[in-house]
Amino acid sequence: MSAKRQLHLNINILHSGFSPAAWRMEGSDPRASFDINHYINVARIAERGTFDAIFLADQAAISDRVDFRPLTSLEPTIVLATVAAHTDRIGLIATASTTYNEPYNIARRFATLDHASGGRVGWNIVTSADLSQSRNFGLEKPVAHKSRYERAAEFTTVVKALWDSWEEEAFIGDVATGRFVDPARVHAIAHRGKYFSVHGPHNVPRPPQGHPVLVQAGGSDDGRELAAEHAEAVFSASQSFEEALAYADDLRGRGARFGRAPDSLLVLAGLATIIGSTEAEAKRRQEELRELIPLEYSLARLSGVLQIDPKQLKLDEPLPDDIPLPADGGHTFFQATFALARREGLTVRGLIRALNGGTGHRTIIGTPEAVADDIETWFRAGAADGFNLMPDVLPQGLEVFVDEVVPILRRRGLFRQDYTGRTLRDHLGLARPANPYAVAAE
Amino acid sequence: MSAKRQLHLNINILHSGFSPAAWRMEGSDPRASFDINHYINVARIAERGTFDAIFLADQAAISDRVDFRPLTSLEPTIVLATVAAHTDRIGLIATASTTYNEPYNIARRFATLDHASGGRVGWNIVTSADLSQSRNFGLEKPVAHKSRYERAAEFTTVVKALWDSWEEEAFIGDVATGRFVDPARVHAIAHRGKYFSVHGPHNVPRPPQGHPVLVQAGGSDDGRELAAEHAEAVFSASQSFEEALAYADDLRGRGARFGRAPDSLLVLAGLATIIGSTEAEAKRRQEELRELIPLEYSLARLSGVLQIDPKQLKLDEPLPDDIPLPADGGHTFFQATFALARREGLTVRGLIRALNGGTGHRTIIGTPEAVADDIETWFRAGAADGFNLMPDVLPQGLEVFVDEVVPILRRRGLFRQDYTGRTLRDHLGLARPANPYAVAAE
């Protein structure tokens, strides 16, 4: 690996933090997840730490367990437009589903956000697998896995074509002649596919970044193919170093088949953190958070993820052997949960304890040095190009990371001292896509 | 009319101004319509003038005549989220179509915007009639008028139900017990209708305003019915005082049939302005703007609006007698154009001149006193509760209005000296809708 490789850090603003009990910790504002100022505040702290981007997940339905914990709520593109106005440099990645949106609307919203933020935007492409979302969009059951991914790939192709439909030189704005736009440089896309017919052209000039950065979290085979074809940054959920290396290799191999260069596709590993000034303090913090999670919540969540009746779960026995893997196996958290229980032969109580109310992502519990060591190891070995951080509690867990871990990473020459560019592509070291019409004319 | 009636002023940010040549005027930035700072700047000027709101129209397709004039481009909810972050009090009204969106997505985006702006948001409900939009959403021709309005009414009903699906007291956030939300106060809406099946509940707490203010521009019979049932402010396009009075009466009569009180439905008349310090100066400004509009543009636009071949238009002859009214007669600008030509027996050249590159809305050309007199007359007689202003050139035309017309309106006791409330409902004097679940429980 070259010394010029640059470590990347995103903060995943999971409500009040990854722990379901984060909102109950001293210093937390229970209402934070509904408060735009929480997102602004977290983004500013991350910008002080010269993070690449903030990231917002999304789903267009209420979660099951709102009685005990914050939920996905405020719509991410609106939140990020607000955050953009309160920040200068940090990238802004919003999730939007290809399953229950139209490509023209999504192209436009992200292009507008890219213009409004001076080129700081990324789109996390997801499909929507769960029943609760399908029932908000006229369907009695979720769209099948294969159709979702086919639609996602076609959707993304259409969105990119719309972003490219304005050449860079399309805007003239010549006061003397009265020519505003050169219509010869604004192109209909005339897309007719299996899922979409979109004539175009777009009604927004090409985004400052050419394309907002395309992000994906490809877990399943179809997901990895989508990522390999379109994504420029991939959020991975590998539980171990070996898994992460294999995942990165697999993805780069798939990318090569789409003609992608290895450095055009960054792997950002999910990393949950519980940081203390000593290891003992970090462990005490972990215990404190665990004890604040109601057992009723943990049991309901586990049975929900496993899609079984809660009565099948006996606290002091292992998971029943006959729990089937759902046919639609794309759910990362499910897979991680399942694998952990089987691998370690845990009782239900032990599994709940091991999951730690977590997100299915790897969790480091330790000192700032320990966190920096782990990050360095993974980064130098190529198991990850960076991390999508999920601190236990927000903003506190991020503040500690920025104040204690970032300086170590900087001292070790792993992480930027300051921003050197203005766009998210600049931060991530990703090339600005050429406009195909400009290329054709050369 | 009671002395307590309050005049309302919106600014319709039509790109660089209502004149197609606005972007060519001295002091204009040709690129303004694509620049988020233009919208922020205009909003701040309007806020200095204690306007009720800024308003953004929308369409999800490129306009025909982009070669000569600015187009509807940046997506309004993203623009308004940005503007919200740069303003404190002014209302923010965004257009979104019920034809090519899903109610769950729209409910969520406007609820989020209302939370992010502290209750300053309005939704202008439109249907999408034109071919260029339908072709961006998989259709070879526009949805029929009747279906569009049926869908719009059902769409609006669903959106309101989603906003109401969280009771005000649903959020608990009790750190001691770990109860975050009371699920008994968050309700599935289980809507099953002709166009939509939406199970709900919403995943966003009830907006600060209860509902963002619902705005509509009901011209056709179906449009007036939609407005009478759902709208709280209606943009009218009446060309004359008599028309405006008749329109307001008609709308309030229809509203009464839906059980609406007269003061729950405000009529805001479209008003284009060209202001000069003398009448002669205003007329010179009008001439200057006229001369900056290329004839090629005017002919192309006129034939487009009339849906005829441009060759049928002879500059020095009247409009051909056999131009049919389109079956789908909801297009306000078309109707105004047609009526004007017929009424005044104008030649094509004369019609172009009379249209003045305009929007189909009434235009006042004159001094600040003359503009204030006109506003006062309409307002006191009940022909309008306020105005949706379209200055010729932005920001200049608005600056003149704020600096020269607003002080006159204030001296006459017609317009607020300062904001007295914080939400758009406060500014408009509209009641906050009660939550039906709370009412049911009383």
PDB file of C-alpha atoms in Angstrom, chain B residues 79-328:
ATOM      1  CA  VAL B  79     -33.966  25.336  -1.443  1.00  0.00           C
ATOM      2  CA  LEU B  80     -36.357  26.225   1.370  1.00  0.00           C
ATOM      3  CA  ALA B  81     -34.498  24.080   3.913  1.00  0.00           C
ATOM      4  CA  THR B  82     -31.417  26.129   3.058  1.00  0.00           C
ATOM      5  CA  VAL B  83     -33.307  29.417   3.188  1.00  0.00           C
ATOM      6  CA  ALA B  84     -34.826  28.413   6.552  1.00  0.00           C
ATOM      7  CA  ALA B  85     -31.338  28.151   7.988  1.00  0.00           C
ATOM      8  CA  HIS B  86     -30.558  31.708   6.872  1.00  0.00           C
ATOM      9  CA  THR B  87     -33.792  33.367   8.080  1.00  0.00           C
ATOM     10  CA  ASP B  88     -35.749  33.554  11.332  1.00  0.00           C
ATOM     11  CA  ARG B  89     -39.357  34.424  10.773  1.00  0.00           C
ATOM     12  CA  ILE B  90     -40.471  34.411   7.170  1.00  0.00           C
ATOM     13  CA  GLY B  91     -42.773  31.600   5.983  1.00  0.00           C
ATOM     14  CA  LEU B  92     -41.572  29.123   3.358  1.00  0.00           C
ATOM     15  CA  ILE B  93     -44.015  27.721   0.813  1.00  0.00           C
ATOM     16  CA  ALA B  94     -42.861  24.999  -1.581  1.00  0.00           C
ATOM     17  CA  THR B  95     -44.769  23.472  -4.462  1.00  0.00           C
ATOM     18  CA  ALA B  96     -44.916  19.685  -4.743  1.00  0.00           C
ATOM     19  CA  SER B  97     -47.022  17.691  -7.168  1.00  0.00           C
ATOM     20  CA  THR B  98     -49.476  15.014  -6.126  1.00  0.00           C
ATOM     21  CA  THR B  99     -49.275  13.458  -9.579  1.00  0.00           C
ATOM     22  CA  TYR B 100     -45.710  12.134  -9.513  1.00  0.00           C
ATOM     23  CA  ASN B 101     -45.021  11.734  -5.802  1.00  0.00           C
ATOM     24  CA  GLU B 102     -46.105   9.378  -3.027  1.00  0.00           C
ATOM     25  CA  PRO B 103     -47.991  10.777  -0.020  1.00  0.00           C
ATOM     26  CA  TYR B 104     -45.742   9.133   2.586  1.00  0.00           C
ATOM     27  CA  ASN B 105     -42.684  10.828   1.081  1.00  0.00           C
ATOM     28  CA  ILE B 106     -44.347  14.233   0.819  1.00  0.00           C
ATOM     29  CA  ALA B 107     -45.825  14.074   4.325  1.00  0.00           C
ATOM     30  CA  ARG B 108     -42.389  13.327   5.656  1.00  0.00           C
ATOM     31  CA  ARG B 109     -40.489  15.954   3.717  1.00  0.00           C
ATOM     32  CA  PHE B 110     -42.840  18.769   4.683  1.00  0.00           C
ATOM     33  CA  ALA B 111     -43.076  17.590   8.296  1.00  0.00           C
ATOM     34  CA  THR B 112     -39.278  17.566   8.488  1.00  0.00           C
ATOM     35  CA  LEU B 113     -39.104  21.031   6.945  1.00  0.00           C
ATOM     36  CA  ASP B 114     -41.682  22.268   9.449  1.00  0.00           C
ATOM     37  CA  HIS B 115     -39.628  20.846  12.335  1.00  0.00           C
ATOM     38  CA  ALA B 116     -36.378  22.224  10.900  1.00  0.00           C
ATOM     39  CA  SER B 117     -37.809  25.721  10.403  1.00  0.00           C
ATOM     40  CA  GLY B 118     -39.728  25.998  13.665  1.00  0.00           C
ATOM     41  CA  GLY B 119     -43.138  25.853  11.976  1.00  0.00           C
ATOM     42  CA  ARG B 120     -42.701  28.145   8.994  1.00  0.00           C
ATOM     43  CA  VAL B 121     -43.693  25.849   6.155  1.00  0.00           C
ATOM     44  CA  GLY B 122     -46.493  25.679   3.620  1.00  0.00           C
ATOM     45  CA  TRP B 123     -47.184  23.128   0.904  1.00  0.00           C
ATOM     46  CA  ASN B 124     -48.552  24.354  -2.418  1.00  0.00           C
ATOM     47  CA  ILE B 125     -50.515  21.393  -3.738  1.00  0.00           C
ATOM     48  CA  VAL B 126     -50.389  21.068  -7.520  1.00  0.00           C
ATOM     49  CA  THR B 127     -51.218  18.451 -10.093  1.00  0.00           C
ATOM     50  CA  SER B 128     -48.989  17.978 -13.137  1.00  0.00           C
ATOM     51  CA  ALA B 129     -50.807  18.468 -16.442  1.00  0.00           C
ATOM     52  CA  ASP B 130     -48.119  18.738 -19.045  1.00  0.00           C
ATOM     53  CA  LEU B 131     -46.605  16.169 -21.353  1.00  0.00           C
ATOM     54  CA  SER B 132     -42.998  17.015 -20.509  1.00  0.00           C
ATOM     55  CA  GLN B 133     -43.490  15.960 -16.887  1.00  0.00           C
ATOM     56  CA  SER B 134     -45.481  12.825 -17.698  1.00  0.00           C
ATOM     57  CA  ARG B 135     -42.651  11.631 -19.941  1.00  0.00           C
ATOM     58  CA  ASN B 136     -40.222  11.856 -17.031  1.00  0.00           C
ATOM     59  CA  PHE B 137     -42.425   9.497 -15.025  1.00  0.00           C
ATOM     60  CA  GLY B 138     -43.092   6.671 -17.429  1.00  0.00           C
ATOM     61  CA  LEU B 139     -46.215   7.993 -19.134  1.00  0.00           C
ATOM     62  CA  GLU B 140     -46.722   8.805 -22.804  1.00  0.00           C
ATOM     63  CA  LYS B 141     -49.396  11.391 -22.065  1.00  0.00           C
ATOM     64  CA  PRO B 142     -50.497  13.450 -19.084  1.00  0.00           C
ATOM     65  CA  VAL B 143     -52.919  12.031 -16.529  1.00  0.00           C
ATOM     66  CA  ALA B 144     -56.487  13.183 -17.303  1.00  0.00           C
ATOM     67  CA  HIS B 145     -57.750  16.242 -15.471  1.00  0.00           C
ATOM     68  CA  LYS B 146     -60.385  14.445 -13.408  1.00  0.00           C
ATOM     69  CA  SER B 147     -58.030  11.671 -12.274  1.00  0.00           C
ATOM     70  CA  ARG B 148     -55.367  14.202 -11.356  1.00  0.00           C
ATOM     71  CA  TYR B 149     -57.741  16.067  -9.052  1.00  0.00           C
ATOM     72  CA  GLU B 150     -59.241  12.927  -7.559  1.00  0.00           C
ATOM     73  CA  ARG B 151     -55.735  11.713  -6.828  1.00  0.00           C
ATOM     74  CA  ALA B 152     -54.771  15.114  -5.413  1.00  0.00           C
ATOM     75  CA  ALA B 153     -57.721  15.123  -3.002  1.00  0.00           C
ATOM     76  CA  GLU B 154     -57.003  11.591  -1.802  1.00  0.00           C
ATOM     77  CA  PHE B 155     -53.266  12.361  -1.605  1.00  0.00           C
ATOM     78  CA  THR B 156     -53.930  15.402   0.583  1.00  0.00           C
ATOM     79  CA  THR B 157     -56.263  13.428   2.834  1.00  0.00           C
ATOM     80  CA  VAL B 158     -53.543  10.806   3.349  1.00  0.00           C
ATOM     81  CA  VAL B 159     -50.867  13.416   4.060  1.00  0.00           C
ATOM     82  CA  LYS B 160     -53.032  15.112   6.683  1.00  0.00           C
ATOM     83  CA  ALA B 161     -53.824  11.760   8.298  1.00  0.00           C
ATOM     84  CA  LEU B 162     -50.098  10.970   8.492  1.00  0.00           C
ATOM     85  CA  TRP B 163     -49.345  14.343  10.094  1.00  0.00           C
ATOM     86  CA  ASP B 164     -52.108  13.623  12.624  1.00  0.00           C
ATOM     87  CA  SER B 165     -50.993  10.051  13.301  1.00  0.00           C
ATOM     88  CA  TRP B 166     -48.774  11.192  16.169  1.00  0.00           C
ATOM     89  CA  GLU B 167     -50.651  12.761  19.029  1.00  0.00           C
ATOM     90  CA  GLU B 168     -48.971  15.786  20.568  1.00  0.00           C
ATOM     91  CA  GLU B 169     -48.218  13.794  23.717  1.00  0.00           C
ATOM     92  CA  ALA B 170     -46.842  10.720  21.899  1.00  0.00           C
ATOM     93  CA  PHE B 171     -43.249  11.574  22.769  1.00  0.00           C
ATOM     94  CA  ILE B 172     -42.448  10.743  26.388  1.00  0.00           C
ATOM     95  CA  GLY B 173     -38.653  10.679  26.589  1.00  0.00           C
ATOM     96  CA  ASP B 174     -38.641   9.623  30.230  1.00  0.00           C
ATOM     97  CA  VAL B 175     -35.042   8.875  31.136  1.00  0.00           C
ATOM     98  CA  ALA B 176     -35.995   7.221  34.424  1.00  0.00           C
ATOM     99  CA  THR B 177     -38.362   4.590  33.008  1.00  0.00           C
ATOM    100  CA  GLY B 178     -36.806   4.259  29.533  1.00  0.00           C
ATOM    101  CA  ARG B 179     -40.121   4.962  27.805  1.00  0.00           C
ATOM    102  CA  PHE B 180     -39.332   6.897  24.642  1.00  0.00           C
ATOM    103  CA  VAL B 181     -42.629   7.086  22.754  1.00  0.00           C
ATOM    104  CA  ASP B 182     -46.083   6.017  23.867  1.00  0.00           C
ATOM    105  CA  PRO B 183     -47.176   3.586  21.127  1.00  0.00           C
ATOM    106  CA  ALA B 184     -50.810   4.017  22.189  1.00  0.00           C
ATOM    107  CA  ARG B 185     -50.574   7.609  20.966  1.00  0.00           C
ATOM    108  CA  VAL B 186     -49.081   6.784  17.561  1.00  0.00           C
ATOM    109  CA  HIS B 187     -51.767   5.529  15.189  1.00  0.00           C
ATOM    110  CA  ALA B 188     -51.756   3.493  12.001  1.00  0.00           C
ATOM    111  CA  ILE B 189     -53.891   5.305   9.422  1.00  0.00           C
ATOM    112  CA  ALA B 190     -54.767   2.123   7.470  1.00  0.00           C
ATOM    113  CA  HIS B 191     -55.835   4.154   4.443  1.00  0.00           C
ATOM    114  CA  ARG B 192     -57.215   2.173   1.505  1.00  0.00           C
ATOM    115  CA  GLY B 193     -58.511   4.327  -1.306  1.00  0.00           C
ATOM    116  CA  LYS B 194     -58.797   4.488  -5.055  1.00  0.00           C
ATOM    117  CA  TYR B 195     -55.236   5.739  -5.604  1.00  0.00           C
ATOM    118  CA  PHE B 196     -53.353   4.897  -2.412  1.00  0.00           C
ATOM    119  CA  SER B 197     -52.996   2.284   0.280  1.00  0.00           C
ATOM    120  CA  VAL B 198     -50.949   3.696   3.136  1.00  0.00           C
ATOM    121  CA  HIS B 199     -50.772   1.873   6.417  1.00  0.00           C
ATOM    122  CA  GLY B 200     -48.755   4.340   8.502  1.00  0.00           C
ATOM    123  CA  PRO B 201     -48.203   5.587  11.086  1.00  0.00           C
ATOM    124  CA  HIS B 202     -45.919   8.432  10.100  1.00  0.00           C
ATOM    125  CA  ASN B 203     -42.371   8.236  11.442  1.00  0.00           C
ATOM    126  CA  VAL B 204     -42.108  11.951  12.194  1.00  0.00           C
ATOM    127  CA  PRO B 205     -43.736  13.576  15.232  1.00  0.00           C
ATOM    128  CA  ARG B 206     -46.611  15.923  14.485  1.00  0.00           C
ATOM    129  CA  PRO B 207     -45.277  19.106  12.826  1.00  0.00           C
ATOM    130  CA  PRO B 208     -44.964  22.239  14.972  1.00  0.00           C
ATOM    131  CA  GLN B 209     -47.870  23.794  13.049  1.00  0.00           C
ATOM    132  CA  GLY B 210     -49.982  20.642  13.354  1.00  0.00           C
ATOM    133  CA  HIS B 211     -50.163  20.719   9.572  1.00  0.00           C
ATOM    134  CA  PRO B 212     -47.887  22.801   7.397  1.00  0.00           C
ATOM    135  CA  VAL B 213     -50.154  25.429   5.798  1.00  0.00           C
ATOM    136  CA  LEU B 214     -51.953  24.004   2.755  1.00  0.00           C
ATOM    137  CA  VAL B 215     -51.872  26.230  -0.297  1.00  0.00           C
ATOM    138  CA  GLN B 216     -53.469  25.758  -3.682  1.00  0.00           C
ATOM    139  CA  ALA B 217     -54.150  27.667  -6.889  1.00  0.00           C
ATOM    140  CA  GLY B 218     -57.610  26.498  -7.820  1.00  0.00           C
ATOM    141  CA  GLY B 219     -58.565  27.767 -11.259  1.00  0.00           C
ATOM    142  CA  SER B 220     -60.704  25.037 -12.780  1.00  0.00           C
ATOM    143  CA  ASP B 221     -63.871  23.717 -11.195  1.00  0.00           C
ATOM    144  CA  ASP B 222     -62.035  20.645  -9.834  1.00  0.00           C
ATOM    145  CA  GLY B 223     -59.229  22.878  -8.627  1.00  0.00           C
ATOM    146  CA  ARG B 224     -61.673  25.115  -6.751  1.00  0.00           C
ATOM    147  CA  GLU B 225     -63.259  22.078  -5.121  1.00  0.00           C
ATOM    148  CA  LEU B 226     -59.848  20.835  -3.997  1.00  0.00           C
ATOM    149  CA  ALA B 227     -59.036  24.295  -2.640  1.00  0.00           C
ATOM    150  CA  ALA B 228     -62.416  24.577  -0.902  1.00  0.00           C
ATOM    151  CA  GLU B 229     -61.927  21.240   0.837  1.00  0.00           C
ATOM    152  CA  HIS B 230     -58.256  21.438   1.814  1.00  0.00           C
ATOM    153  CA  ALA B 231     -56.544  24.772   1.114  1.00  0.00           C
ATOM    154  CA  GLU B 232     -55.970  27.464   3.718  1.00  0.00           C
ATOM    155  CA  ALA B 233     -54.517  29.967   1.264  1.00  0.00           C
ATOM    156  CA  VAL B 234     -55.351  30.112  -2.421  1.00  0.00           C
ATOM    157  CA  PHE B 235     -53.344  31.843  -5.097  1.00  0.00           C
ATOM    158  CA  SER B 236     -55.766  33.418  -7.543  1.00  0.00           C
ATOM    159  CA  ALA B 237     -55.018  34.710 -11.007  1.00  0.00           C
ATOM    160  CA  SER B 238     -57.909  37.132 -11.437  1.00  0.00           C
ATOM    161  CA  GLN B 239     -57.328  39.755 -14.108  1.00  0.00           C
ATOM    162  CA  SER B 240     -59.885  42.266 -12.828  1.00  0.00           C
ATOM    163  CA  PHE B 241     -61.382  43.452  -9.583  1.00  0.00           C
ATOM    164  CA  GLU B 242     -64.813  42.031 -10.496  1.00  0.00           C
ATOM    165  CA  GLU B 243     -63.335  38.656 -11.405  1.00  0.00           C
ATOM    166  CA  ALA B 244     -61.428  38.625  -8.122  1.00  0.00           C
ATOM    167  CA  LEU B 245     -64.518  39.407  -6.050  1.00  0.00           C
ATOM    168  CA  ALA B 246     -66.515  36.729  -7.851  1.00  0.00           C
ATOM    169  CA  TYR B 247     -63.674  34.238  -7.363  1.00  0.00           C
ATOM    170  CA  ALA B 248     -63.393  34.940  -3.644  1.00  0.00           C
ATOM    171  CA  ASP B 249     -67.165  34.653  -3.221  1.00  0.00           C
ATOM    172  CA  ASP B 250     -67.287  31.418  -5.177  1.00  0.00           C
ATOM    173  CA  LEU B 251     -64.472  29.887  -3.171  1.00  0.00           C
ATOM    174  CA  ARG B 252     -65.946  30.842   0.212  1.00  0.00           C
ATOM    175  CA  GLY B 253     -69.308  29.453  -0.903  1.00  0.00           C
ATOM    176  CA  ARG B 254     -67.662  26.158  -1.829  1.00  0.00           C
ATOM    177  CA  GLY B 255     -65.703  26.213   1.440  1.00  0.00           C
ATOM    178  CA  ALA B 256     -68.945  26.626   3.411  1.00  0.00           C
ATOM    179  CA  ARG B 257     -70.238  23.417   1.860  1.00  0.00           C
ATOM    180  CA  PHE B 258     -67.198  21.662   3.382  1.00  0.00           C
ATOM    181  CA  GLY B 259     -67.999  23.269   6.731  1.00  0.00           C
ATOM    182  CA  ARG B 260     -65.191  25.813   6.437  1.00  0.00           C
ATOM    183  CA  ALA B 261     -65.377  29.241   8.107  1.00  0.00           C
ATOM    184  CA  PRO B 262     -64.746  32.164   5.691  1.00  0.00           C
ATOM    185  CA  ASP B 263     -61.595  33.274   7.550  1.00  0.00           C
ATOM    186  CA  SER B 264     -60.017  29.793   7.341  1.00  0.00           C
ATOM    187  CA  LEU B 265     -59.436  30.291   3.615  1.00  0.00           C
ATOM    188  CA  LEU B 266     -57.324  33.237   2.450  1.00  0.00           C
ATOM    189  CA  VAL B 267     -57.301  34.452  -1.144  1.00  0.00           C
ATOM    190  CA  LEU B 268     -53.933  35.770  -2.286  1.00  0.00           C
ATOM    191  CA  ALA B 269     -54.101  37.415  -5.686  1.00  0.00           C
ATOM    192  CA  GLY B 270     -51.207  37.176  -8.092  1.00  0.00           C
ATOM    193  CA  LEU B 271     -49.737  40.612  -8.679  1.00  0.00           C
ATOM    194  CA  ALA B 272     -46.876  41.424 -11.010  1.00  0.00           C
ATOM    195  CA  THR B 273     -45.230  44.780 -10.409  1.00  0.00           C
ATOM    196  CA  ILE B 274     -43.094  47.215 -12.370  1.00  0.00           C
ATOM    197  CA  ILE B 275     -42.363  50.112 -10.065  1.00  0.00           C
ATOM    198  CA  GLY B 276     -40.827  53.513 -10.872  1.00  0.00           C
ATOM    199  CA  SER B 277     -40.499  56.694  -8.862  1.00  0.00           C
ATOM    200  CA  THR B 278     -42.823  58.310 -11.397  1.00  0.00           C
ATOM    201  CA  GLU B 279     -45.362  56.692 -13.673  1.00  0.00           C
ATOM    202  CA  ALA B 280     -43.230  57.691 -16.646  1.00  0.00           C
ATOM    203  CA  GLU B 281     -40.213  55.964 -15.133  1.00  0.00           C
ATOM    204  CA  ALA B 282     -42.204  52.789 -14.513  1.00  0.00           C
ATOM    205  CA  LYS B 283     -43.360  52.846 -18.139  1.00  0.00           C
ATOM    206  CA  ARG B 284     -39.804  53.343 -19.364  1.00  0.00           C
ATOM    207  CA  ARG B 285     -38.776  50.359 -17.285  1.00  0.00           C
ATOM    208  CA  GLN B 286     -41.597  48.335 -18.819  1.00  0.00           C
ATOM    209  CA  GLU B 287     -40.390  49.345 -22.312  1.00  0.00           C
ATOM    210  CA  GLU B 288     -36.821  48.446 -21.444  1.00  0.00           C
ATOM    211  CA  LEU B 289     -37.865  44.990 -20.270  1.00  0.00           C
ATOM    212  CA  ARG B 290     -40.066  44.491 -23.346  1.00  0.00           C
ATOM    213  CA  GLU B 291     -37.248  45.314 -25.670  1.00  0.00           C
ATOM    214  CA  LEU B 292     -34.962  42.831 -23.997  1.00  0.00           C
ATOM    215  CA  ILE B 293     -37.338  39.943 -24.752  1.00  0.00           C
ATOM    216  CA  PRO B 294     -36.333  38.346 -28.086  1.00  0.00           C
ATOM    217  CA  LEU B 295     -39.282  38.207 -30.513  1.00  0.00           C
ATOM    218  CA  GLU B 296     -38.282  34.628 -31.341  1.00  0.00           C
ATOM    219  CA  TYR B 297     -38.899  33.737 -27.705  1.00  0.00           C
ATOM    220  CA  SER B 298     -42.283  35.465 -27.570  1.00  0.00           C
ATOM    221  CA  LEU B 299     -43.560  33.758 -30.717  1.00  0.00           C
ATOM    222  CA  ALA B 300     -42.366  30.356 -29.598  1.00  0.00           C
ATOM    223  CA  ARG B 301     -43.936  30.798 -26.193  1.00  0.00           C
ATOM    224  CA  LEU B 302     -47.263  32.027 -27.560  1.00  0.00           C
ATOM    225  CA  SER B 303     -47.550  29.144 -30.010  1.00  0.00           C
ATOM    226  CA  GLY B 304     -46.606  26.783 -27.196  1.00  0.00           C
ATOM    227  CA  VAL B 305     -49.273  28.129 -24.867  1.00  0.00           C
ATOM    228  CA  LEU B 306     -51.878  28.025 -27.651  1.00  0.00           C
ATOM    229  CA  GLN B 307     -50.636  24.589 -28.718  1.00  0.00           C
ATOM    230  CA  ILE B 308     -50.413  25.591 -32.383  1.00  0.00           C
ATOM    231  CA  ASP B 309     -47.717  25.669 -35.033  1.00  0.00           C
ATOM    232  CA  PRO B 310     -45.769  28.972 -34.803  1.00  0.00           C
ATOM    233  CA  LYS B 311     -46.378  29.402 -38.567  1.00  0.00           C
ATOM    234  CA  GLN B 312     -50.071  29.980 -37.850  1.00  0.00           C
ATOM    235  CA  LEU B 313     -49.138  33.213 -36.084  1.00  0.00           C
ATOM    236  CA  LYS B 314     -48.930  36.328 -38.321  1.00  0.00           C
ATOM    237  CA  LEU B 315     -47.419  39.206 -36.408  1.00  0.00           C
ATOM    238  CA  ASP B 316     -49.785  41.874 -37.724  1.00  0.00           C
ATOM    239  CA  GLU B 317     -52.965  39.872 -37.787  1.00  0.00           C
ATOM    240  CA  PRO B 318     -55.242  38.803 -34.944  1.00  0.00           C
ATOM    241  CA  LEU B 319     -55.043  35.289 -33.540  1.00  0.00           C
ATOM    242  CA  PRO B 320     -56.674  32.824 -35.960  1.00  0.00           C
ATOM    243  CA  ASP B 321     -60.350  32.310 -35.097  1.00  0.00           C
ATOM    244  CA  ASP B 322     -60.154  28.550 -35.181  1.00  0.00           C
ATOM    245  CA  ILE B 323     -57.687  28.006 -32.345  1.00  0.00           C
ATOM    246  CA  PRO B 324     -59.490  25.497 -30.153  1.00  0.00           C
ATOM    247  CA  LEU B 325     -59.607  25.708 -26.409  1.00  0.00           C
ATOM    248  CA  PRO B 326     -57.807  22.601 -25.185  1.00  0.00           C
ATOM    249  CA  ALA B 327     -60.199  20.070 -23.646  1.00  0.00           C
ATOM    250  CA  ASP B 328     -58.150  20.208 -20.458  1.00  0.00           C
TER     251      ASP B 328
END
